[in-house]
mmCIF file of C-alpha atoms in Angstrom:
data_model
loop_
_atom_site.group_PDB
_atom_site.id
_atom_site.type_symbol
_atom_site.label_atom_id
_atom_site.label_comp_id
_atom_site.label_asym_id
_atom_site.label_seq_id
_atom_site.Cartn_x
_atom_site.Cartn_y
_atom_site.Cartn_z
ATOM 1 C CA UNK B 274 -82.990 -0.867 95.622
ATOM 2 C CA UNK B 275 -82.878 2.901 95.105
ATOM 3 C CA UNK B 276 -79.496 4.603 94.465
ATOM 4 C CA UNK B 277 -78.461 8.179 95.187
ATOM 5 C CA UNK B 278 -74.984 9.015 94.136
ATOM 6 C CA UNK B 279 -74.100 11.667 96.626
ATOM 7 C CA UNK B 280 -70.814 12.765 95.025
ATOM 8 C CA UNK B 281 -70.439 13.405 91.192
ATOM 9 C CA UNK B 282 -69.089 16.268 89.194
ATOM 10 C CA UNK B 283 -69.981 17.860 85.825
ATOM 11 C CA UNK B 284 -68.708 20.874 83.834
ATOM 12 C CA UNK B 285 -68.823 22.229 80.192
ATOM 13 C CA UNK B 286 -66.303 23.514 77.872
ATOM 14 C CA UNK B 287 -64.670 26.777 78.691
ATOM 15 C CA UNK B 288 -66.550 29.775 77.255
ATOM 16 C CA UNK B 289 -66.247 33.424 77.457
ATOM 17 C CA UNK B 290 -69.205 33.268 79.712
ATOM 18 C CA UNK B 291 -68.131 30.560 81.988
ATOM 19 C CA UNK B 292 -64.228 30.190 81.601
ATOM 20 C CA UNK B 293 -62.158 27.676 83.381
ATOM 21 C CA UNK B 294 -59.889 29.260 86.174
ATOM 22 C CA UNK B 295 -57.467 26.364 85.755
ATOM 23 C CA UNK B 296 -57.302 22.976 84.109
ATOM 24 C CA UNK B 297 -58.397 21.029 87.142
ATOM 25 C CA UNK B 298 -59.635 17.757 85.431
ATOM 26 C CA UNK B 299 -59.388 14.126 86.128
ATOM 27 C CA UNK B 300 -56.314 12.170 85.124
ATOM 28 C CA UNK B 301 -56.082 12.120 81.229
ATOM 29 C CA UNK B 302 -59.073 14.433 80.585
ATOM 30 C CA UNK B 303 -58.890 17.515 78.474
ATOM 31 C CA UNK B 304 -62.620 18.342 77.705
ATOM 32 C CA UNK B 305 -65.980 18.426 79.109
ATOM 33 C CA UNK B 306 -67.965 15.995 81.191
ATOM 34 C CA UNK B 307 -71.579 17.575 80.850
ATOM 35 C CA UNK B 308 -74.726 17.010 82.944
ATOM 36 C CA UNK B 309 -76.036 15.143 79.888
ATOM 37 C CA UNK B 310 -72.975 12.716 80.044
ATOM 38 C CA UNK B 311 -73.692 12.355 83.750
ATOM 39 C CA UNK B 312 -77.454 11.495 83.432
ATOM 40 C CA UNK B 313 -76.463 9.090 80.499
ATOM 41 C CA UNK B 314 -74.047 7.343 82.786
ATOM 42 C CA UNK B 315 -76.524 7.282 85.523
ATOM 43 C CA UNK B 316 -79.125 5.542 83.401
ATOM 44 C CA UNK B 317 -76.683 2.953 82.421
ATOM 45 C CA UNK B 318 -75.515 2.362 85.983
ATOM 46 C CA UNK B 319 -79.196 2.289 87.302
ATOM 47 C CA UNK B 320 -78.571 5.369 89.476
ATOM 48 C CA UNK B 321 -81.792 7.229 90.354
ATOM 49 C CA UNK B 322 -80.444 10.764 91.551
ATOM 50 C CA UNK B 323 -77.183 12.356 91.913
ATOM 51 C CA UNK B 324 -75.406 15.360 93.564
ATOM 52 C CA UNK B 325 -73.193 17.435 91.436
ATOM 53 C CA UNK B 326 -70.338 18.765 93.576
ATOM 54 C CA UNK B 327 -68.999 22.014 91.889
ATOM 55 C CA UNK B 328 -65.617 21.483 90.628
ATOM 56 C CA UNK B 329 -62.724 23.801 91.285
ATOM 57 C CA UNK B 330 -62.275 24.213 87.594
ATOM 58 C CA UNK B 331 -64.434 27.353 87.867
ATOM 59 C CA UNK B 332 -62.656 28.893 90.928
ATOM 60 C CA UNK B 333 -64.582 30.370 93.787
ATOM 61 C CA UNK B 334 -66.115 33.507 92.453
ATOM 62 C CA UNK B 335 -69.621 34.645 91.996
ATOM 63 C CA UNK B 336 -70.204 32.420 88.972
ATOM 64 C CA UNK B 337 -68.249 29.206 90.181
ATOM 65 C CA UNK B 338 -71.472 27.300 90.740
ATOM 66 C CA UNK B 339 -73.323 28.572 87.572
ATOM 67 C CA UNK B 340 -72.712 25.252 85.608
ATOM 68 C CA UNK B 341 -73.847 23.199 88.595
ATOM 69 C CA UNK B 342 -77.048 25.330 88.965
ATOM 70 C CA UNK B 343 -77.706 24.899 85.116
ATOM 71 C CA UNK B 344 -77.335 21.195 85.587
ATOM 72 C CA UNK B 345 -79.889 21.045 88.350
ATOM 73 C CA UNK B 346 -82.316 23.155 86.223
ATOM 74 C CA UNK B 347 -81.846 20.953 83.205
ATOM 75 C CA UNK B 348 -82.581 17.668 85.291
ATOM 76 C CA UNK B 349 -84.757 18.783 88.265
ATOM 77 C CA UNK B 350 -85.952 15.329 89.096
ATOM 78 C CA UNK B 351 -82.508 13.859 88.949
ATOM 79 C CA UNK B 352 -79.744 16.212 90.125
ATOM 80 C CA UNK B 353 -78.782 18.095 93.257
ATOM 81 C CA UNK B 354 -75.870 20.371 93.738
ATOM 82 C CA UNK B 355 -73.094 21.373 96.311
ATOM 83 C CA UNK B 356 -71.484 24.668 95.814
ATOM 84 C CA UNK B 357 -68.110 26.300 96.395
ATOM 85 C CA UNK B 358 -67.560 29.626 98.093
ATOM 86 C CA UNK B 359 -65.015 32.279 98.619
ATOM 87 C CA UNK B 360 -64.922 31.880 102.382
ATOM 88 C CA UNK B 361 -62.532 34.617 103.443
ATOM 89 C CA UNK B 362 -64.453 37.713 102.167
ATOM 90 C CA UNK B 363 -64.033 41.177 103.598
ATOM 91 C CA UNK B 364 -66.554 40.693 106.495
ATOM 92 C CA UNK B 365 -69.143 38.455 107.909
ATOM 93 C CA UNK B 366 -72.076 40.001 106.113
ATOM 94 C CA UNK B 367 -70.644 39.340 102.665
ATOM 95 C CA UNK B 368 -69.870 35.911 103.450
ATOM 96 C CA UNK B 369 -73.277 35.190 104.853
ATOM 97 C CA UNK B 370 -74.989 36.764 101.954
ATOM 98 C CA UNK B 371 -72.931 34.554 99.580
ATOM 99 C CA UNK B 372 -73.965 31.362 101.382
ATOM 100 C CA UNK B 373 -77.422 32.320 101.171
ATOM 101 C CA UNK B 374 -77.017 33.029 97.531
ATOM 102 C CA UNK B 375 -75.263 29.761 96.749
ATOM 103 C CA UNK B 376 -77.817 27.569 98.780
ATOM 104 C CA UNK B 377 -80.873 29.478 97.914
ATOM 105 C CA UNK B 378 -82.078 26.952 95.330
ATOM 106 C CA UNK B 379 -84.050 24.135 97.037
ATOM 107 C CA UNK B 380 -81.758 21.427 95.502
ATOM 108 C CA UNK B 381 -78.592 23.072 96.258
ATOM 109 C CA UNK B 382 -77.634 21.158 99.601
ATOM 110 C CA UNK B 383 -74.831 23.188 100.899
ATOM 111 C CA UNK B 384 -71.135 24.272 100.405
ATOM 112 C CA UNK B 385 -67.871 22.466 100.340
ATOM 113 C CA UNK B 386 -64.530 23.065 102.243
ATOM 114 C CA UNK B 387 -61.462 21.388 100.813
ATOM 115 C CA UNK B 388 -59.833 20.983 104.188
ATOM 116 C CA UNK B 389 -57.096 18.715 102.894
ATOM 117 C CA UNK B 390 -55.863 21.368 100.595
ATOM 118 C CA UNK B 391 -54.077 24.715 101.231
ATOM 119 C CA UNK B 392 -56.776 27.541 100.829
ATOM 120 C CA UNK B 393 -56.263 28.772 97.435
ATOM 121 C CA UNK B 394 -58.459 30.143 94.535
ATOM 122 C CA UNK B 395 -57.813 26.598 93.066
ATOM 123 C CA UNK B 396 -57.492 24.122 95.873
ATOM 124 C CA UNK B 397 -54.827 21.742 94.495
ATOM 125 C CA UNK B 398 -52.032 21.658 96.912
ATOM 126 C CA UNK B 399 -52.448 18.793 99.550
ATOM 127 C CA UNK B 400 -51.967 19.782 103.211
ATOM 128 C CA UNK B 401 -53.129 16.914 105.269
ATOM 129 C CA UNK B 402 -52.458 18.789 108.521
ATOM 130 C CA UNK B 403 -53.832 22.381 107.718
ATOM 131 C CA UNK B 404 -56.071 24.068 110.121
ATOM 132 C CA UNK B 405 -57.681 26.864 108.025
ATOM 133 C CA UNK B 406 -61.152 25.457 108.585
ATOM 134 C CA UNK B 407 -60.665 26.556 112.320
ATOM 135 C CA UNK B 408 -60.114 30.042 111.505
ATOM 136 C CA UNK B 409 -62.454 32.335 113.555
ATOM 137 C CA UNK B 410 -63.339 34.357 110.366
ATOM 138 C CA UNK B 411 -65.354 31.140 109.310
ATOM 139 C CA UNK B 412 -67.622 31.434 112.543
ATOM 140 C CA UNK B 413 -70.329 33.333 110.463
ATOM 141 C CA UNK B 414 -70.447 30.478 107.913
ATOM 142 C CA UNK B 415 -70.667 27.798 110.372
ATOM 143 C CA UNK B 416 -73.364 29.530 112.353
ATOM 144 C CA UNK B 417 -75.314 30.554 109.245
ATOM 145 C CA UNK B 418 -75.293 27.060 107.918
ATOM 146 C CA UNK B 419 -77.015 25.954 110.970
ATOM 147 C CA UNK B 420 -79.580 28.770 110.832
ATOM 148 C CA UNK B 421 -80.314 28.102 107.148
ATOM 149 C CA UNK B 422 -80.474 24.351 107.780
ATOM 150 C CA UNK B 423 -77.984 23.635 105.018
ATOM 151 C CA UNK B 424 -74.805 21.438 105.082
ATOM 152 C CA UNK B 425 -71.141 21.918 105.168
ATOM 153 C CA UNK B 426 -69.374 19.234 103.185
ATOM 154 C CA UNK B 427 -65.764 18.870 104.394
ATOM 155 C CA UNK B 428 -62.971 17.066 102.449
ATOM 156 C CA UNK B 429 -60.315 16.395 105.291
ATOM 157 C CA UNK B 430 -57.515 13.982 105.451
ATOM 158 C CA UNK B 431 -57.568 11.802 108.593
ATOM 159 C CA UNK B 432 -55.015 13.993 110.451
ATOM 160 C CA UNK B 433 -57.699 16.691 110.399
ATOM 161 C CA UNK B 434 -60.476 14.771 111.901
ATOM 162 C CA UNK B 435 -59.800 16.290 115.412
ATOM 163 C CA UNK B 436 -60.380 19.776 113.845
ATOM 164 C CA UNK B 437 -63.885 18.393 112.751
ATOM 165 C CA UNK B 438 -64.547 17.210 116.191
ATOM 166 C CA UNK B 439 -63.812 20.822 117.524
ATOM 167 C CA UNK B 440 -66.212 22.266 114.835
ATOM 168 C CA UNK B 441 -68.991 19.639 115.505
ATOM 169 C CA UNK B 442 -68.966 20.420 119.060
ATOM 170 C CA UNK B 443 -68.755 24.160 118.669
ATOM 171 C CA UNK B 444 -71.534 24.374 116.140
ATOM 172 C CA UNK B 445 -74.011 21.453 117.121
ATOM 173 C CA UNK B 446 -76.800 23.100 114.995
ATOM 174 C CA UNK B 447 -74.642 22.784 111.800
ATOM 175 C CA UNK B 448 -74.952 19.562 109.816
ATOM 176 C CA UNK B 449 -71.386 18.449 108.818
ATOM 177 C CA UNK B 450 -70.833 15.812 106.055
ATOM 178 C CA UNK B 451 -67.262 14.287 105.772
ATOM 179 C CA UNK B 452 -66.206 13.382 102.081
ATOM 180 C CA UNK B 453 -64.609 10.396 100.857
ATOM 181 C CA UNK B 454 -64.069 8.800 104.480
ATOM 182 C CA UNK B 455 -61.347 11.378 104.910
ATOM 183 C CA UNK B 456 -59.435 9.896 101.934
ATOM 184 C CA UNK B 457 -57.834 6.663 103.371
ATOM 185 C CA UNK B 458 -54.209 6.485 102.019
ATOM 186 C CA UNK B 459 -50.830 4.830 102.815
ATOM 187 C CA UNK B 460 -50.681 6.759 106.103
ATOM 188 C CA UNK B 461 -53.854 5.217 107.534
ATOM 189 C CA UNK B 462 -55.213 1.952 108.878
ATOM 190 C CA UNK B 463 -58.926 1.175 109.641
ATOM 191 C CA UNK B 464 -57.917 0.224 113.121
ATOM 192 C CA UNK B 465 -55.075 2.902 114.050
ATOM 193 C CA UNK B 466 -55.085 6.440 114.709
ATOM 194 C CA UNK B 467 -55.382 9.125 113.238
ATOM 195 C CA UNK B 468 -58.077 7.557 110.922
ATOM 196 C CA UNK B 469 -59.827 5.939 114.025
ATOM 197 C CA UNK B 470 -60.527 9.476 115.472
ATOM 198 C CA UNK B 471 -63.763 8.862 113.396
ATOM 199 C CA UNK B 472 -64.932 6.982 116.429
ATOM 200 C CA UNK B 473 -64.667 10.189 118.516
ATOM 201 C CA UNK B 474 -66.126 12.182 115.711
ATOM 202 C CA UNK B 475 -69.225 9.674 115.617
ATOM 203 C CA UNK B 476 -70.240 10.858 119.028
ATOM 204 C CA UNK B 477 -71.567 14.118 117.353
ATOM 205 C CA UNK B 478 -75.037 13.435 115.966
ATOM 206 C CA UNK B 479 -74.539 16.351 113.487
ATOM 207 C CA UNK B 480 -71.802 14.522 111.567
ATOM 208 C CA UNK B 481 -72.371 12.105 108.707
ATOM 209 C CA UNK B 482 -69.787 10.582 106.300
ATOM 210 C CA UNK B 483 -69.638 9.896 102.631
ATOM 211 C CA UNK B 484 -68.452 6.342 101.720
ATOM 212 C CA UNK B 485 -67.324 7.641 98.377
ATOM 213 C CA UNK B 486 -64.095 7.713 96.140
ATOM 214 C CA UNK B 487 -63.111 4.271 97.192
ATOM 215 C CA UNK B 488 -61.216 3.370 93.841
ATOM 216 C CA UNK B 489 -58.811 6.059 94.196
ATOM 217 C CA UNK B 490 -57.844 4.986 97.752
ATOM 218 C CA UNK B 491 -57.795 1.188 97.113
ATOM 219 C CA UNK B 492 -54.854 -0.723 96.595
ATOM 220 C CA UNK B 493 -56.947 -3.922 95.328
ATOM 221 C CA UNK B 494 -59.272 -4.055 92.281
ATOM 222 C CA UNK B 495 -62.965 -4.146 92.679
ATOM 223 C CA UNK B 496 -64.767 -4.744 94.931
ATOM 224 C CA UNK B 497 -61.841 -2.976 96.943
ATOM 225 C CA UNK B 498 -61.703 -5.372 99.840
ATOM 226 C CA UNK B 499 -58.833 -3.579 101.425
ATOM 227 C CA UNK B 500 -61.250 -0.726 102.267
ATOM 228 C CA UNK B 501 -64.075 -2.874 103.508
ATOM 229 C CA UNK B 502 -62.613 -2.677 107.007
ATOM 230 C CA UNK B 503 -63.016 1.188 107.009
ATOM 231 C CA UNK B 504 -66.508 0.920 105.817
ATOM 232 C CA UNK B 505 -67.276 -1.868 108.616
ATOM 233 C CA UNK B 506 -66.004 0.473 111.218
ATOM 234 C CA UNK B 507 -67.808 3.451 110.206
ATOM 235 C CA UNK B 508 -71.088 1.460 110.118
ATOM 236 C CA UNK B 509 -70.309 0.356 113.763
ATOM 237 C CA UNK B 510 -69.297 3.948 114.910
ATOM 238 C CA UNK B 511 -72.024 6.141 113.032
ATOM 239 C CA UNK B 512 -74.642 3.519 112.143
ATOM 240 C CA UNK B 513 -75.708 3.334 108.518
ATOM 241 C CA UNK B 514 -78.241 6.266 109.332
ATOM 242 C CA UNK B 515 -75.429 8.633 109.019
ATOM 243 C CA UNK B 516 -73.524 7.056 106.157
ATOM 244 C CA UNK B 517 -74.063 7.986 102.407
ATOM 245 C CA UNK B 518 -72.838 6.386 99.153
ATOM 246 C CA UNK B 519 -70.970 8.320 96.570
ATOM 247 C CA UNK B 520 -68.823 7.663 93.337
ATOM 248 C CA UNK B 521 -66.671 10.861 92.924
ATOM 249 C CA UNK B 522 -67.214 10.142 89.205
ATOM 250 C CA UNK B 523 -65.788 11.093 86.576
ATOM 251 C CA UNK B 524 -62.714 11.810 88.773
ATOM 252 C CA UNK B 525 -62.562 7.892 89.034
ATOM 253 C CA UNK B 526 -62.310 7.368 85.519
ATOM 254 C CA UNK B 527 -58.630 6.475 85.768
ATOM 255 C CA UNK B 528 -59.246 3.803 88.242
ATOM 256 C CA UNK B 529 -62.787 2.468 87.703
ATOM 257 C CA UNK B 530 -66.006 2.414 85.633
ATOM 258 C CA UNK B 531 -68.905 4.272 87.002
ATOM 259 C CA UNK B 532 -70.866 1.295 88.136
ATOM 260 C CA UNK B 533 -67.697 -0.079 89.911
ATOM 261 C CA UNK B 534 -67.553 3.123 92.043
ATOM 262 C CA UNK B 535 -70.982 2.184 93.515
ATOM 263 C CA UNK B 536 -71.559 -1.616 93.157
ATOM 264 C CA UNK B 537 -68.893 -2.529 95.749
ATOM 265 C CA UNK B 538 -71.478 -1.674 98.392
ATOM 266 C CA UNK B 539 -73.321 -5.109 97.615
ATOM 267 C CA UNK B 540 -70.185 -7.124 98.322
ATOM 268 C CA UNK B 541 -69.544 -6.013 101.842
ATOM 269 C CA UNK B 542 -70.422 -9.039 104.017
ATOM 270 C CA UNK B 543 -70.955 -7.381 107.165
ATOM 271 C CA UNK B 544 -73.652 -5.278 105.869
ATOM 272 C CA UNK B 545 -77.406 -6.061 106.005
ATOM 273 C CA UNK B 546 -80.044 -5.150 103.520
ATOM 274 C CA UNK B 547 -81.098 -2.382 105.786
ATOM 275 C CA UNK B 548 -77.633 -1.232 106.071
ATOM 276 C CA UNK B 549 -77.276 -0.844 102.511
ATOM 277 C CA UNK B 550 -80.782 0.834 101.963
ATOM 278 C CA UNK B 551 -79.722 3.552 104.514
ATOM 279 C CA UNK B 552 -76.395 4.007 102.709
ATOM 280 C CA UNK B 553 -77.597 3.724 99.172
ATOM 281 C CA UNK B 554 -80.557 6.349 99.676
ATOM 282 C CA UNK B 555 -82.508 6.470 103.034
ATOM 283 C CA UNK B 556 -79.696 8.511 104.864
ATOM 284 C CA UNK B 557 -79.656 10.978 102.010
ATOM 285 C CA UNK B 558 -83.532 11.388 102.279
ATOM 286 C CA UNK B 559 -83.151 11.893 105.963
ATOM 287 C CA UNK B 560 -80.675 14.623 105.467
ATOM 288 C CA UNK B 561 -82.117 16.381 102.530
ATOM 289 C CA UNK B 562 -85.760 15.015 102.169
#
């Protein structure tokens, strides 16, 4: 079965041309994880295509997505990209222009909002109840994303799912993809609020969800059975047609091997072969094909 990993990262060593804005690296890492490293790991794990999500390592400036763009150009048949953006520019024209520039390449799928972090040049401080994504200054971004038929990828905590429902309702023409199942943690349960607000969010057809970064949320080893209830509920609420598989590699390196970040999907007993086909590649092709 074809596999598209919808959430990976890649970056080079710091250079004068592309310096690091800060050492935002996976636990225990000090150097690069290049697009060549990623493709080699994809080959070893049997992954056909992957999406490189720009790391905050490069900040949010004009050249923040340069390494991601170079990765796509180096592997045009294997890699896609998601960019970062300075969302609070001086005016709506500037932010819309920046969005067009970042998503202008046909294999750049959209931009990411780190909703679960305080808005900073380097999004590192967790704020599970922050509401900056509702800021009225972002209206041009949400509307332009719909006009451009690109995606906004949002990384929230469960406590922010209500914000996403507000935005999905306000901008029905804009495709929203929720990263990492809203990052389940010790404050959540698959059958209790606030994580179960996903059921309300599923009423909005413009919202999809990544089943990604499971090893970081899991308290049990592979195949992360403590998270299977979350997956089962999302399949019930969204249908497999709006769910996507992702690894978050190499950020998962401290918790799991690359293959483990994806192969858990085959062990979830409640999923049919059709379910797995949509999650592993067909939903991606429907959204971005």
